[in-house]
Amino acid sequence: MKIYNLHSIQKLPISLDEAWDFLTNPRNLEMLTPSDMNFKVFAGADRPMYAGQLLQYTVTPLPGFNTKWVSEITALKEKEYFIDEQRFGPYAFWHHKHFIKEIPGGVSMEDSVDYKLPLGILGRVAHPILVKSKLDSIFEYRQEQLLKMFGPYVAPKKEDKSISKHDILN
């Protein structure tokens, strides 16, 4: 059994509250997913995110292949992390951890997805050709969209506390 991992980190120049409110709103997934994937949430997004929540969507991961996907929010710690797991959909296993933490000048968003493909050896053969490249492009798209929405993160400059010759002489 081969389990794959996708990992990404992105820094955003927004407050922890703003990041949490945006990222835990399932409706925002639509704008963070490439339009050719026809991603639509059709059930479960009518309340703020909570552990046990089921979200249902349709998606076209590959041209001509439409599928329904059901995810459950299995864990959530306000303004720190949430985890979604596929209950029904295209993967044999999908476990997606979202971590959010405050950093100087904004927030750091970290995603870690562990997933397994169906179809045994066929899934393993398809992984580098179709699946990994598609997932990488989806996460790149998401990062681009967040950059457009919130702007680039710029780390605050540290104060220079060094002592100059002038300070010593005076």
mmCIF file of N, CA and C in Angstrom, residues 3-109:
data_model
loop_
_atom_site.group_PDB
_atom_site.id
_atom_site.type_symbol
_atom_site.label_atom_id
_atom_site.label_comp_id
_atom_site.label_asym_id
_atom_site.label_seq_id
_atom_site.Cartn_x
_atom_site.Cartn_y
_atom_site.Cartn_z
ATOM 1 N N ILE A 3 1.233 5.210 0.269
ATOM 2 C CA ILE A 3 0.590 6.467 0.680
ATOM 3 C C ILE A 3 1.513 7.598 0.237
ATOM 4 N N TYR A 4 0.952 8.547 -0.480
ATOM 5 C CA TYR A 4 1.708 9.704 -0.967
ATOM 6 C C TYR A 4 1.454 10.894 -0.048
ATOM 7 N N ASN A 5 2.345 11.889 -0.127
ATOM 8 C CA ASN A 5 2.179 13.104 0.674
ATOM 9 C C ASN A 5 2.426 14.320 -0.197
ATOM 10 N N LEU A 6 1.600 15.312 -0.007
ATOM 11 C CA LEU A 6 1.748 16.620 -0.636
ATOM 12 C C LEU A 6 1.860 17.622 0.498
ATOM 13 N N HIS A 7 2.866 18.474 0.444
ATOM 14 C CA HIS A 7 3.107 19.423 1.529
ATOM 15 C C HIS A 7 3.350 20.804 0.936
ATOM 16 N N SER A 8 2.726 21.821 1.510
ATOM 17 C CA SER A 8 2.985 23.192 1.064
ATOM 18 C C SER A 8 2.850 24.161 2.229
ATOM 19 N N ILE A 9 3.598 25.251 2.122
ATOM 20 C CA ILE A 9 3.530 26.338 3.102
ATOM 21 C C ILE A 9 3.420 27.637 2.330
ATOM 22 N N GLN A 10 2.523 28.496 2.774
ATOM 23 C CA GLN A 10 2.379 29.814 2.172
ATOM 24 C C GLN A 10 2.180 30.834 3.278
ATOM 25 N N LYS A 11 2.858 31.961 3.141
ATOM 26 C CA LYS A 11 2.706 33.053 4.098
ATOM 27 C C LYS A 11 1.827 34.124 3.475
ATOM 28 N N LEU A 12 0.929 34.662 4.299
ATOM 29 C CA LEU A 12 -0.004 35.688 3.840
ATOM 30 C C LEU A 12 0.078 36.905 4.760
ATOM 31 N N PRO A 13 -0.063 38.114 4.197
ATOM 32 C CA PRO A 13 0.033 39.330 5.001
ATOM 33 C C PRO A 13 -1.311 39.736 5.613
ATOM 34 N N ILE A 14 -1.964 38.789 6.304
ATOM 35 C CA ILE A 14 -3.270 39.061 6.903
ATOM 36 C C ILE A 14 -3.254 38.580 8.350
ATOM 37 N N SER A 15 -4.271 39.014 9.086
ATOM 38 C CA SER A 15 -4.352 38.631 10.499
ATOM 39 C C SER A 15 -4.786 37.174 10.633
ATOM 40 N N LEU A 16 -4.527 36.615 11.789
ATOM 41 C CA LEU A 16 -4.948 35.251 12.082
ATOM 42 C C LEU A 16 -6.469 35.130 11.981
ATOM 43 N N ASP A 17 -7.195 36.121 12.501
ATOM 44 C CA ASP A 17 -8.664 36.091 12.424
ATOM 45 C C ASP A 17 -9.141 36.077 10.974
ATOM 46 N N GLU A 18 -8.566 36.946 10.140
ATOM 47 C CA GLU A 18 -8.967 37.025 8.740
ATOM 48 C C GLU A 18 -8.643 35.714 8.014
ATOM 49 N N ALA A 19 -7.462 35.162 8.269
ATOM 50 C CA ALA A 19 -7.074 33.902 7.633
ATOM 51 C C ALA A 19 -8.017 32.773 8.052
ATOM 52 N N TRP A 20 -8.279 32.666 9.348
ATOM 53 C CA TRP A 20 -9.147 31.607 9.840
ATOM 54 C C TRP A 20 -10.546 31.720 9.241
ATOM 55 N N ASP A 21 -11.109 32.927 9.256
ATOM 56 C CA ASP A 21 -12.459 33.124 8.715
ATOM 57 C C ASP A 21 -12.535 32.755 7.237
ATOM 58 N N PHE A 22 -11.514 33.116 6.478
ATOM 59 C CA PHE A 22 -11.514 32.820 5.044
ATOM 60 C C PHE A 22 -11.311 31.327 4.789
ATOM 61 N N LEU A 23 -10.319 30.743 5.421
ATOM 62 C CA LEU A 23 -9.940 29.361 5.123
ATOM 63 C C LEU A 23 -10.931 28.323 5.654
ATOM 64 N N THR A 24 -11.696 28.670 6.665
ATOM 65 C CA THR A 24 -12.670 27.718 7.203
ATOM 66 C C THR A 24 -14.069 27.914 6.615
ATOM 67 N N ASN A 25 -14.186 28.768 5.622
ATOM 68 C CA ASN A 25 -15.459 28.927 4.930
ATOM 69 C C ASN A 25 -15.433 28.024 3.698
ATOM 70 N N PRO A 26 -16.153 26.893 3.705
ATOM 71 C CA PRO A 26 -16.100 25.953 2.585
ATOM 72 C C PRO A 26 -16.471 26.575 1.237
ATOM 73 N N ARG A 27 -17.260 27.616 1.243
ATOM 74 C CA ARG A 27 -17.649 28.275 -0.014
ATOM 75 C C ARG A 27 -16.436 28.880 -0.721
ATOM 76 N N ASN A 28 -15.408 29.226 0.031
ATOM 77 C CA ASN A 28 -14.222 29.829 -0.577
ATOM 78 C C ASN A 28 -13.386 28.822 -1.363
ATOM 79 N N LEU A 29 -13.631 27.531 -1.159
ATOM 80 C CA LEU A 29 -12.911 26.511 -1.927
ATOM 81 C C LEU A 29 -13.130 26.672 -3.428
ATOM 82 N N GLU A 30 -14.325 27.108 -3.810
ATOM 83 C CA GLU A 30 -14.631 27.268 -5.232
ATOM 84 C C GLU A 30 -13.692 28.263 -5.902
ATOM 85 N N MET A 31 -13.391 29.377 -5.227
ATOM 86 C CA MET A 31 -12.513 30.373 -5.848
ATOM 87 C C MET A 31 -11.041 29.987 -5.766
ATOM 88 N N LEU A 32 -10.726 28.978 -4.968
ATOM 89 C CA LEU A 32 -9.340 28.525 -4.843
ATOM 90 C C LEU A 32 -9.046 27.281 -5.684
ATOM 91 N N THR A 33 -10.020 26.863 -6.488
ATOM 92 C CA THR A 33 -9.876 25.672 -7.324
ATOM 93 C C THR A 33 -9.965 26.095 -8.789
ATOM 94 N N PRO A 34 -9.079 25.594 -9.636
ATOM 95 C CA PRO A 34 -9.126 25.973 -11.058
ATOM 96 C C PRO A 34 -10.516 25.760 -11.650
ATOM 97 N N SER A 35 -10.966 26.720 -12.454
ATOM 98 C CA SER A 35 -12.330 26.682 -12.994
ATOM 99 C C SER A 35 -12.592 25.458 -13.866
ATOM 100 N N ASP A 36 -11.559 24.921 -14.530
ATOM 101 C CA ASP A 36 -11.765 23.748 -15.382
ATOM 102 C C ASP A 36 -12.107 22.495 -14.580
ATOM 103 N N MET A 37 -11.974 22.566 -13.264
ATOM 104 C CA MET A 37 -12.332 21.420 -12.420
ATOM 105 C C MET A 37 -13.804 21.433 -12.016
ATOM 106 N N ASN A 38 -14.527 22.519 -12.366
ATOM 107 C CA ASN A 38 -15.971 22.603 -12.096
ATOM 108 C C ASN A 38 -16.321 22.259 -10.655
ATOM 109 N N PHE A 39 -15.531 22.753 -9.711
ATOM 110 C CA PHE A 39 -15.731 22.456 -8.290
ATOM 111 C C PHE A 39 -16.934 23.231 -7.768
ATOM 112 N N LYS A 40 -17.905 22.527 -7.216
ATOM 113 C CA LYS A 40 -19.103 23.161 -6.664
ATOM 114 C C LYS A 40 -19.486 22.488 -5.356
ATOM 115 N N VAL A 41 -19.602 23.292 -4.297
ATOM 116 C CA VAL A 41 -20.106 22.786 -3.023
ATOM 117 C C VAL A 41 -21.623 22.761 -3.139
ATOM 118 N N PHE A 42 -22.243 21.612 -2.859
ATOM 119 C CA PHE A 42 -23.699 21.568 -2.959
ATOM 120 C C PHE A 42 -24.402 21.207 -1.654
ATOM 121 N N ALA A 43 -23.653 20.886 -0.619
ATOM 122 C CA ALA A 43 -24.298 20.606 0.667
ATOM 123 C C ALA A 43 -23.276 20.698 1.790
ATOM 124 N N GLY A 44 -23.763 21.156 2.961
ATOM 125 C CA GLY A 44 -22.960 21.134 4.171
ATOM 126 C C GLY A 44 -22.225 22.410 4.506
ATOM 127 N N ALA A 45 -22.271 23.413 3.627
ATOM 128 C CA ALA A 45 -21.500 24.637 3.857
ATOM 129 C C ALA A 45 -22.359 25.774 4.405
ATOM 130 N N ASP A 46 -23.477 25.439 5.004
ATOM 131 C CA ASP A 46 -24.411 26.460 5.479
ATOM 132 C C ASP A 46 -24.129 26.928 6.910
ATOM 133 N N ARG A 47 -23.078 26.400 7.547
ATOM 134 C CA ARG A 47 -22.711 26.799 8.920
ATOM 135 C C ARG A 47 -21.209 27.011 8.984
ATOM 136 N N PRO A 48 -20.765 27.733 10.011
ATOM 137 C CA PRO A 48 -19.306 27.817 10.213
ATOM 138 C C PRO A 48 -18.738 26.410 10.428
ATOM 139 N N MET A 49 -17.492 26.224 10.057
ATOM 140 C CA MET A 49 -16.873 24.899 10.123
ATOM 141 C C MET A 49 -16.851 24.364 11.559
ATOM 142 N N TYR A 50 -17.118 23.042 11.690
ATOM 143 C CA TYR A 50 -17.083 22.371 12.987
ATOM 144 C C TYR A 50 -16.693 20.917 12.790
ATOM 145 N N ALA A 51 -16.141 20.304 13.817
ATOM 146 C CA ALA A 51 -15.782 18.893 13.761
ATOM 147 C C ALA A 51 -17.047 18.064 13.587
ATOM 148 N N GLY A 52 -17.014 17.132 12.655
ATOM 149 C CA GLY A 52 -18.177 16.304 12.347
ATOM 150 C C GLY A 52 -18.949 16.793 11.133
ATOM 151 N N GLN A 53 -18.653 17.981 10.656
ATOM 152 C CA GLN A 53 -19.359 18.546 9.505
ATOM 153 C C GLN A 53 -19.057 17.731 8.244
ATOM 154 N N LEU A 54 -20.093 17.438 7.470
ATOM 155 C CA LEU A 54 -19.932 16.784 6.176
ATOM 156 C C LEU A 54 -20.120 17.818 5.074
ATOM 157 N N LEU A 55 -19.195 17.830 4.132
ATOM 158 C CA LEU A 55 -19.253 18.732 2.989
ATOM 159 C C LEU A 55 -19.363 17.884 1.733
ATOM 160 N N GLN A 56 -20.274 18.269 0.858
ATOM 161 C CA GLN A 56 -20.469 17.514 -0.376
ATOM 162 C C GLN A 56 -20.212 18.437 -1.559
ATOM 163 N N TYR A 57 -19.422 17.952 -2.517
ATOM 164 C CA TYR A 57 -19.158 18.743 -3.705
ATOM 165 C C TYR A 57 -19.078 17.850 -4.926
ATOM 166 N N THR A 58 -19.123 18.499 -6.066
ATOM 167 C CA THR A 58 -18.841 17.828 -7.321
ATOM 168 C C THR A 58 -17.557 18.431 -7.862
ATOM 169 N N VAL A 59 -16.800 17.614 -8.591
ATOM 170 C CA VAL A 59 -15.527 18.069 -9.128
ATOM 171 C C VAL A 59 -15.206 17.250 -10.382
ATOM 172 N N THR A 60 -14.471 17.876 -11.283
ATOM 173 C CA THR A 60 -13.985 17.212 -12.494
ATOM 174 C C THR A 60 -12.466 17.187 -12.399
ATOM 175 N N PRO A 61 -11.889 16.154 -11.771
ATOM 176 C CA PRO A 61 -10.433 16.133 -11.592
ATOM 177 C C PRO A 61 -9.665 15.965 -12.899
ATOM 178 N N LEU A 62 -10.273 15.264 -13.849
ATOM 179 C CA LEU A 62 -9.676 15.071 -15.175
ATOM 180 C C LEU A 62 -10.775 15.315 -16.205
ATOM 181 N N PRO A 63 -10.434 15.821 -17.377
ATOM 182 C CA PRO A 63 -11.465 16.069 -18.397
ATOM 183 C C PRO A 63 -12.317 14.828 -18.643
ATOM 184 N N GLY A 64 -13.633 15.035 -18.604
ATOM 185 C CA GLY A 64 -14.569 13.941 -18.852
ATOM 186 C C GLY A 64 -14.844 13.043 -17.659
ATOM 187 N N PHE A 65 -14.203 13.316 -16.522
ATOM 188 C CA PHE A 65 -14.397 12.490 -15.329
ATOM 189 C C PHE A 65 -14.988 13.347 -14.214
ATOM 190 N N ASN A 66 -16.313 13.334 -14.109
ATOM 191 C CA ASN A 66 -17.016 14.078 -13.055
ATOM 192 C C ASN A 66 -17.279 13.133 -11.898
ATOM 193 N N THR A 67 -17.122 13.646 -10.680
ATOM 194 C CA THR A 67 -17.361 12.794 -9.518
ATOM 195 C C THR A 67 -17.911 13.624 -8.367
ATOM 196 N N LYS A 68 -18.574 12.940 -7.467
ATOM 197 C CA LYS A 68 -19.000 13.561 -6.215
ATOM 198 C C LYS A 68 -17.936 13.260 -5.176
ATOM 199 N N TRP A 69 -17.799 14.171 -4.232
ATOM 200 C CA TRP A 69 -16.800 14.023 -3.180
ATOM 201 C C TRP A 69 -17.485 14.426 -1.881
ATOM 202 N N VAL A 70 -17.340 13.609 -0.866
ATOM 203 C CA VAL A 70 -17.853 13.925 0.466
ATOM 204 C C VAL A 70 -16.670 13.935 1.421
ATOM 205 N N SER A 71 -16.499 15.055 2.114
ATOM 206 C CA SER A 71 -15.445 15.189 3.124
ATOM 207 C C SER A 71 -16.072 15.412 4.486
ATOM 208 N N GLU A 72 -15.377 14.932 5.504
ATOM 209 C CA GLU A 72 -15.779 15.206 6.884
ATOM 210 C C GLU A 72 -14.674 16.016 7.550
ATOM 211 N N ILE A 73 -15.063 17.051 8.267
ATOM 212 C CA ILE A 73 -14.123 17.778 9.107
ATOM 213 C C ILE A 73 -13.993 16.934 10.373
ATOM 214 N N THR A 74 -12.854 16.270 10.520
ATOM 215 C CA THR A 74 -12.711 15.305 11.617
ATOM 216 C C THR A 74 -12.109 15.919 12.870
ATOM 217 N N ALA A 75 -11.412 17.036 12.725
ATOM 218 C CA ALA A 75 -10.816 17.709 13.888
ATOM 219 C C ALA A 75 -10.691 19.184 13.576
ATOM 220 N N LEU A 76 -10.795 19.980 14.625
ATOM 221 C CA LEU A 76 -10.696 21.421 14.461
ATOM 222 C C LEU A 76 -10.300 22.037 15.795
ATOM 223 N N LYS A 77 -9.278 22.859 15.772
ATOM 224 C CA LYS A 77 -8.910 23.663 16.928
ATOM 225 C C LYS A 77 -8.867 25.098 16.444
ATOM 226 N N GLU A 78 -9.795 25.895 16.956
ATOM 227 C CA GLU A 78 -9.993 27.259 16.468
ATOM 228 C C GLU A 78 -8.684 28.034 16.353
ATOM 229 N N LYS A 79 -8.508 28.600 15.165
ATOM 230 C CA LYS A 79 -7.379 29.466 14.819
ATOM 231 C C LYS A 79 -6.031 28.749 14.892
ATOM 232 N N GLU A 80 -6.043 27.409 14.836
ATOM 233 C CA GLU A 80 -4.797 26.638 14.808
ATOM 234 C C GLU A 80 -4.762 25.617 13.676
ATOM 235 N N TYR A 81 -5.816 24.768 13.581
ATOM 236 C CA TYR A 81 -5.804 23.744 12.540
ATOM 237 C C TYR A 81 -7.202 23.180 12.340
ATOM 238 N N PHE A 82 -7.358 22.550 11.176
ATOM 239 C CA PHE A 82 -8.515 21.690 10.949
ATOM 240 C C PHE A 82 -8.079 20.579 10.002
ATOM 241 N N ILE A 83 -8.803 19.462 10.069
ATOM 242 C CA ILE A 83 -8.487 18.285 9.259
ATOM 243 C C ILE A 83 -9.740 17.857 8.523
ATOM 244 N N ASP A 84 -9.588 17.650 7.214
ATOM 245 C CA ASP A 84 -10.692 17.072 6.456
ATOM 246 C C ASP A 84 -10.257 15.727 5.896
ATOM 247 N N GLU A 85 -11.200 14.788 5.895
ATOM 248 C CA GLU A 85 -10.961 13.449 5.370
ATOM 249 C C GLU A 85 -12.050 13.112 4.370
ATOM 250 N N GLN A 86 -11.636 12.531 3.249
ATOM 251 C CA GLN A 86 -12.603 12.088 2.251
ATOM 252 C C GLN A 86 -13.372 10.897 2.797
ATOM 253 N N ARG A 87 -14.678 10.949 2.701
ATOM 254 C CA ARG A 87 -15.520 9.811 3.058
ATOM 255 C C ARG A 87 -15.991 9.081 1.806
ATOM 256 N N PHE A 88 -16.130 9.830 0.709
ATOM 257 C CA PHE A 88 -16.521 9.261 -0.575
ATOM 258 C C PHE A 88 -15.898 10.134 -1.643
ATOM 259 N N GLY A 89 -15.279 9.522 -2.649
ATOM 260 C CA GLY A 89 -14.680 10.313 -3.714
ATOM 261 C C GLY A 89 -13.658 9.532 -4.504
ATOM 262 N N PRO A 90 -12.814 10.256 -5.239
ATOM 263 C CA PRO A 90 -11.909 9.602 -6.190
ATOM 264 C C PRO A 90 -10.695 8.913 -5.577
ATOM 265 N N TYR A 91 -10.364 9.181 -4.333
ATOM 266 C CA TYR A 91 -9.173 8.592 -3.715
ATOM 267 C C TYR A 91 -9.551 7.399 -2.845
ATOM 268 N N ALA A 92 -8.610 6.464 -2.696
ATOM 269 C CA ALA A 92 -8.815 5.354 -1.765
ATOM 270 C C ALA A 92 -8.657 5.860 -0.334
ATOM 271 N N PHE A 93 -7.867 6.940 -0.173
ATOM 272 C CA PHE A 93 -7.631 7.547 1.146
ATOM 273 C C PHE A 93 -7.225 8.994 0.914
ATOM 274 N N TRP A 94 -7.758 9.902 1.733
ATOM 275 C CA TRP A 94 -7.433 11.332 1.649
ATOM 276 C C TRP A 94 -7.543 11.920 3.055
ATOM 277 N N HIS A 95 -6.434 12.436 3.567
ATOM 278 C CA HIS A 95 -6.369 13.027 4.905
ATOM 279 C C HIS A 95 -5.601 14.336 4.774
ATOM 280 N N HIS A 96 -6.307 15.459 4.926
ATOM 281 C CA HIS A 96 -5.748 16.789 4.648
ATOM 282 C C HIS A 96 -5.720 17.618 5.927
ATOM 283 N N LYS A 97 -4.497 17.943 6.371
ATOM 284 C CA LYS A 97 -4.299 18.756 7.574
ATOM 285 C C LYS A 97 -3.977 20.184 7.159
ATOM 286 N N HIS A 98 -4.680 21.147 7.765
ATOM 287 C CA HIS A 98 -4.482 22.573 7.495
ATOM 288 C C HIS A 98 -4.018 23.215 8.808
ATOM 289 N N PHE A 99 -2.819 23.779 8.819
ATOM 290 C CA PHE A 99 -2.303 24.456 10.006
ATOM 291 C C PHE A 99 -2.179 25.945 9.701
ATOM 292 N N ILE A 100 -2.577 26.767 10.657
ATOM 293 C CA ILE A 100 -2.490 28.214 10.496
ATOM 294 C C ILE A 100 -1.843 28.762 11.757
ATOM 295 N N LYS A 101 -0.807 29.581 11.582
ATOM 296 C CA LYS A 101 -0.205 30.188 12.769
ATOM 297 C C LYS A 101 0.196 31.623 12.455
ATOM 298 N N GLU A 102 0.116 32.418 13.500
ATOM 299 C CA GLU A 102 0.492 33.821 13.380
ATOM 300 C C GLU A 102 2.008 33.927 13.336
ATOM 301 N N ILE A 103 2.497 34.775 12.445
ATOM 302 C CA ILE A 103 3.921 35.075 12.335
ATOM 303 C C ILE A 103 4.056 36.590 12.249
ATOM 304 N N PRO A 104 5.242 37.138 12.470
ATOM 305 C CA PRO A 104 5.380 38.589 12.338
ATOM 306 C C PRO A 104 4.937 39.057 10.944
ATOM 307 N N GLY A 105 3.987 39.964 10.901
ATOM 308 C CA GLY A 105 3.506 40.517 9.636
ATOM 309 C C GLY A 105 2.445 39.707 8.931
ATOM 310 N N GLY A 106 1.917 38.657 9.566
ATOM 311 C CA GLY A 106 0.870 37.888 8.904
ATOM 312 C C GLY A 106 0.670 36.510 9.489
ATOM 313 N N VAL A 107 0.402 35.555 8.595
ATOM 314 C CA VAL A 107 0.175 34.169 9.008
ATOM 315 C C VAL A 107 0.932 33.224 8.083
ATOM 316 N N SER A 108 1.202 32.041 8.607
ATOM 317 C CA SER A 108 1.753 30.950 7.817
ATOM 318 C C SER A 108 0.666 29.887 7.714
ATOM 319 N N MET A 109 0.391 29.477 6.495
ATOM 320 C CA MET A 109 -0.574 28.417 6.211
ATOM 321 C C MET A 109 0.204 27.197 5.781
#
